[in-house]
């Protein structure tokens, strides 16, 4: 009797220990979110009993979660900042970057807008408030409603780096939105608006502009022609142990199935060497 | 004269009261009716054959033989579409370059539209994402997607303003092998999809499939229950003890007044501050769990509702007639015994009401759990995992699906389903409070 109780306790404990390997916590970017969610769902579909959770709280919070050890994989739509790297090395966290996909930032407008394309300089002038009406760039006589991502997001950082330049300031009347989906919805509902979001979020409800004459697409991203392109990352603390859940999930981005998923969501898989 | 004025004012007050109540009722109707009618659509809707195929494929529910027969029927309606697509592909290759270029991207859109409507084309490798393994599962969405095949949305620009124009694609492809596609889709859509009234009560308990494209909201419902029950488990004992202290033990003085005002201030703190505090204190400092967890979320929610529980319990205790206490004391009961056996039981109805109402509040709060417990994708959490595992929860996932999700428009029925379910849970809790209170009060009297 006693023995069987002991046995069941031991069994229970070993089950709990086994459980620990069946769990994975991902946190971070709303741009990488769809990839992370699809990877997680696909993996869990093939391996019942595994629980992978994905939160979409923004790249900045993803980096913080990795720093505080509250996630296994941090999804970032930008690279780590110097300040984040420093904080991590002070805490003994060793961030390892894994590029999971390429992305472009289409600049989107309401479909009623007749403007077909803008140059980087025009976009910068719009976001810094030098251009305030669509007629200045070939559109109708309409005030421009500037919509941006929040400053915690990697998408914002990328946009700032590649379009605005680091010392420009976004016009004070700009609206800040907390997610890619939110930007698309605002643009879709607001005539005269302009915004930007990851490739996976842009559908036919909004119009993606040509930038410097190049349309955002998988081809123009791979060919490095579209000027606002970037890499999407997943960060781990140290190289993940081979055969661990994290390693398996990360390697998905290189498998055929993973690349297909990335493509079907709308992003660009990392080209095979 | 004075009497007349008084009467008039009396009437004015009554009228004002009715107006306020009427306005409130109207507002409630205005909010709740769409939530419930549309939310109902997540449970009862016109499901297509693709819904039944999905149910069998993902949940292993349904009758395989019947589905096979149905698919054979459906195939008869769908086959002309696929035949036309294949024929046009050959035709396209033989076209002069200029015409080919003009039609190619439009053809790609039609083909994609067909795959979205009917599911993957037979003979091509299956797509990787579960959401693309099946066609449209709901009839109203199937009709929208059919319209996407039939019409191309374009905009006519003019100085007066732009106008949306729907151009039938059939015009563009007139005389080509693709033309039959548009006739078929327009004429035989019902035969292709076979919509049927479908009742899906397990929407409430099913897991979600591929980020809520299919399946139900089980993990969210379970998470909400865990979080609100967990919050009560912590807040109720603390709250009652604090209330007893304030009412029965503490001597009125500056320190008690200070403590009281602390509790009142706590009640006024915005909920997002509790969320951030929970992250900083429970997760990053105390490390109650390795990351976000049901436990951390429940603790944070407990702090949030604590003032409500304390105040409700205090009111209830204060309402217990003095004679009860004096009677118990006179019979020789000590203070603890008086509180435990006389005062608390008498105050129970009031305390219970406070508890259940706070529980409703905990179930509906979003901000405190964003940083401490909620995730957008995750399995159902087992009871043994609540200490370490984060969970989806109705309030947060509703927000997530409405704003952050990559396919917000296609998941309206899930969003409304979640909203209606959450409102129903809170309403049920409030109803339970009323019933419980009545029952306990009756028992105490008898």
mmCIF file of C-alpha atoms in Angstrom, chain A residues 16 19 23-27 30 33-35 37-42 44-45 47-57 61 67-71 91 110-116 139-141 178-185 188 191 200-201 203-205 207 256-258 260-261 264-265, chain B residues 57-58 109 125-134 148 151-153 155-160 162-163 169 207-212 279 283-284 287 289-292 370-371 374-382 384-385 388-391 396 399-409 412:
data_model
loop_
_atom_site.group_PDB
_atom_site.id
_atom_site.type_symbol
_atom_site.label_atom_id
_atom_site.label_comp_id
_atom_site.label_asym_id
_atom_site.label_seq_id
_atom_site.Cartn_x
_atom_site.Cartn_y
_atom_site.Cartn_z
ATOM 1 C CA UNK A 16 5.701 16.770 -13.990
ATOM 2 C CA UNK A 19 5.933 18.247 -18.614
ATOM 3 C CA UNK A 23 6.239 23.850 -22.532
ATOM 4 C CA UNK A 24 7.535 26.848 -24.324
ATOM 5 C CA UNK A 25 6.781 30.516 -23.781
ATOM 6 C CA UNK A 26 7.105 33.021 -26.605
ATOM 7 C CA UNK A 27 6.637 36.751 -26.172
ATOM 8 C CA UNK A 30 3.056 41.647 -33.059
ATOM 9 C CA UNK A 33 3.267 37.063 -33.863
ATOM 10 C CA UNK A 34 1.462 35.428 -36.813
ATOM 11 C CA UNK A 35 4.565 33.343 -37.625
ATOM 12 C CA UNK A 37 1.389 31.507 -33.589
ATOM 13 C CA UNK A 38 1.303 29.443 -36.781
ATOM 14 C CA UNK A 39 4.508 27.603 -35.840
ATOM 15 C CA UNK A 40 3.149 26.943 -32.373
ATOM 16 C CA UNK A 41 -0.220 25.734 -33.646
ATOM 17 C CA UNK A 42 1.370 23.537 -36.303
ATOM 18 C CA UNK A 44 1.047 21.433 -31.221
ATOM 19 C CA UNK A 45 -1.164 19.861 -33.887
ATOM 20 C CA UNK A 47 2.551 16.827 -31.016
ATOM 21 C CA UNK A 48 -0.477 16.740 -28.743
ATOM 22 C CA UNK A 49 0.389 17.337 -25.107
ATOM 23 C CA UNK A 50 2.828 20.109 -25.907
ATOM 24 C CA UNK A 51 1.792 23.580 -24.801
ATOM 25 C CA UNK A 52 3.408 26.529 -26.541
ATOM 26 C CA UNK A 53 2.067 29.922 -25.530
ATOM 27 C CA UNK A 54 2.506 33.044 -27.613
ATOM 28 C CA UNK A 55 1.973 36.601 -26.389
ATOM 29 C CA UNK A 56 2.068 39.609 -28.637
ATOM 30 C CA UNK A 57 3.142 42.507 -26.481
ATOM 31 C CA UNK A 61 8.425 43.881 -24.139
ATOM 32 C CA UNK A 67 16.058 39.907 -19.979
ATOM 33 C CA UNK A 68 13.887 38.961 -17.005
ATOM 34 C CA UNK A 69 13.861 35.306 -17.956
ATOM 35 C CA UNK A 70 10.085 35.220 -18.301
ATOM 36 C CA UNK A 71 10.087 33.800 -21.840
ATOM 37 C CA UNK A 91 22.293 40.079 -15.995
ATOM 38 C CA UNK A 110 -6.950 54.224 -47.875
ATOM 39 C CA UNK A 111 -7.932 52.580 -51.196
ATOM 40 C CA UNK A 112 -9.774 55.736 -52.226
ATOM 41 C CA UNK A 113 -6.439 57.528 -52.421
ATOM 42 C CA UNK A 114 -5.288 58.126 -55.980
ATOM 43 C CA UNK A 115 -1.604 58.391 -55.068
ATOM 44 C CA UNK A 116 0.233 55.363 -56.452
ATOM 45 C CA UNK A 139 -3.311 63.272 -54.617
ATOM 46 C CA UNK A 140 -6.636 64.958 -54.039
ATOM 47 C CA UNK A 141 -7.094 67.978 -51.789
ATOM 48 C CA UNK A 178 -0.351 49.467 -30.582
ATOM 49 C CA UNK A 179 -0.345 46.757 -33.225
ATOM 50 C CA UNK A 180 0.036 46.082 -36.937
ATOM 51 C CA UNK A 181 -3.580 45.001 -37.209
ATOM 52 C CA UNK A 182 -4.584 48.220 -35.477
ATOM 53 C CA UNK A 183 -2.711 50.339 -38.024
ATOM 54 C CA UNK A 184 -4.367 48.532 -40.903
ATOM 55 C CA UNK A 185 -7.797 49.011 -39.362
ATOM 56 C CA UNK A 188 -8.870 51.150 -43.776
ATOM 57 C CA UNK A 191 -9.802 58.486 -45.733
ATOM 58 C CA UNK A 200 1.650 39.793 -43.380
ATOM 59 C CA UNK A 201 -0.929 42.357 -42.328
ATOM 60 C CA UNK A 203 -4.475 42.844 -47.566
ATOM 61 C CA UNK A 204 -6.780 44.229 -50.207
ATOM 62 C CA UNK A 205 -8.660 46.435 -47.760
ATOM 63 C CA UNK A 207 -3.578 50.157 -50.732
ATOM 64 C CA UNK A 256 9.937 23.259 -46.201
ATOM 65 C CA UNK A 257 6.738 23.304 -44.189
ATOM 66 C CA UNK A 258 7.881 26.262 -42.126
ATOM 67 C CA UNK A 260 5.455 27.475 -46.704
ATOM 68 C CA UNK A 261 3.756 28.735 -43.552
ATOM 69 C CA UNK A 264 1.174 31.685 -46.739
ATOM 70 C CA UNK A 265 0.990 34.228 -43.934
ATOM 71 C CA UNK B 57 -10.833 16.394 -39.909
ATOM 72 C CA UNK B 58 -9.916 18.349 -36.797
ATOM 73 C CA UNK B 109 -6.541 36.334 -58.025
ATOM 74 C CA UNK B 125 -0.003 19.691 -52.543
ATOM 75 C CA UNK B 126 -1.876 20.551 -49.371
ATOM 76 C CA UNK B 127 -1.177 23.976 -47.857
ATOM 77 C CA UNK B 128 0.833 24.137 -44.636
ATOM 78 C CA UNK B 129 -1.555 26.275 -42.612
ATOM 79 C CA UNK B 130 -4.641 24.616 -41.172
ATOM 80 C CA UNK B 131 -6.709 27.696 -41.974
ATOM 81 C CA UNK B 132 -6.121 27.008 -45.670
ATOM 82 C CA UNK B 133 -6.926 23.310 -45.545
ATOM 83 C CA UNK B 134 -10.640 24.040 -45.699
ATOM 84 C CA UNK B 148 -14.547 38.541 -54.344
ATOM 85 C CA UNK B 151 -16.125 41.265 -58.833
ATOM 86 C CA UNK B 152 -12.930 43.206 -58.788
ATOM 87 C CA UNK B 153 -12.933 46.193 -56.477
ATOM 88 C CA UNK B 155 -11.611 52.952 -57.362
ATOM 89 C CA UNK B 156 -12.554 55.774 -59.644
ATOM 90 C CA UNK B 157 -10.613 58.861 -58.742
ATOM 91 C CA UNK B 158 -11.926 62.346 -59.321
ATOM 92 C CA UNK B 159 -11.439 65.712 -57.688
ATOM 93 C CA UNK B 160 -14.835 65.567 -56.066
ATOM 94 C CA UNK B 162 -13.186 58.796 -55.037
ATOM 95 C CA UNK B 163 -15.840 56.227 -55.682
ATOM 96 C CA UNK B 169 -14.484 39.880 -63.699
ATOM 97 C CA UNK B 207 -9.995 24.373 -28.373
ATOM 98 C CA UNK B 208 -9.191 26.946 -31.020
ATOM 99 C CA UNK B 209 -7.597 25.792 -34.240
ATOM 100 C CA UNK B 210 -4.927 27.815 -36.007
ATOM 101 C CA UNK B 211 -5.300 31.049 -34.056
ATOM 102 C CA UNK B 212 -9.127 30.974 -33.908
ATOM 103 C CA UNK B 279 4.459 42.190 -13.453
ATOM 104 C CA UNK B 283 6.764 38.023 -11.584
ATOM 105 C CA UNK B 284 9.983 40.021 -11.677
ATOM 106 C CA UNK B 287 9.114 35.222 -9.019
ATOM 107 C CA UNK B 289 6.215 31.681 -11.474
ATOM 108 C CA UNK B 290 8.866 31.464 -14.212
ATOM 109 C CA UNK B 291 6.898 33.888 -16.384
ATOM 110 C CA UNK B 292 3.300 34.909 -16.826
ATOM 111 C CA UNK B 370 -2.024 41.557 -20.057
ATOM 112 C CA UNK B 371 1.367 41.504 -18.394
ATOM 113 C CA UNK B 374 -2.730 36.330 -20.699
ATOM 114 C CA UNK B 375 -1.385 34.909 -23.950
ATOM 115 C CA UNK B 376 -2.899 34.986 -27.413
ATOM 116 C CA UNK B 377 -2.263 31.337 -28.215
ATOM 117 C CA UNK B 378 -2.127 28.469 -25.753
ATOM 118 C CA UNK B 379 -3.712 25.152 -24.881
ATOM 119 C CA UNK B 380 -6.276 24.590 -22.155
ATOM 120 C CA UNK B 381 -4.503 24.831 -18.833
ATOM 121 C CA UNK B 382 -4.807 21.785 -16.590
ATOM 122 C CA UNK B 384 -2.148 21.091 -12.018
ATOM 123 C CA UNK B 385 -0.510 23.753 -14.174
ATOM 124 C CA UNK B 388 3.246 28.067 -13.678
ATOM 125 C CA UNK B 389 1.290 28.252 -16.922
ATOM 126 C CA UNK B 390 -0.082 31.350 -18.639
ATOM 127 C CA UNK B 391 -3.504 31.080 -20.219
ATOM 128 C CA UNK B 396 -7.720 39.719 -23.354
ATOM 129 C CA UNK B 399 -9.063 42.563 -27.522
ATOM 130 C CA UNK B 400 -6.327 40.616 -29.281
ATOM 131 C CA UNK B 401 -8.686 39.282 -31.943
ATOM 132 C CA UNK B 402 -10.224 42.696 -32.553
ATOM 133 C CA UNK B 403 -6.984 44.600 -32.947
ATOM 134 C CA UNK B 404 -3.803 42.581 -33.229
ATOM 135 C CA UNK B 405 -4.864 39.524 -35.142
ATOM 136 C CA UNK B 406 -3.820 39.262 -38.779
ATOM 137 C CA UNK B 407 -7.355 38.469 -39.970
ATOM 138 C CA UNK B 408 -9.608 40.691 -37.891
ATOM 139 C CA UNK B 409 -12.456 40.874 -40.413
ATOM 140 C CA UNK B 412 -15.995 38.723 -36.434
#
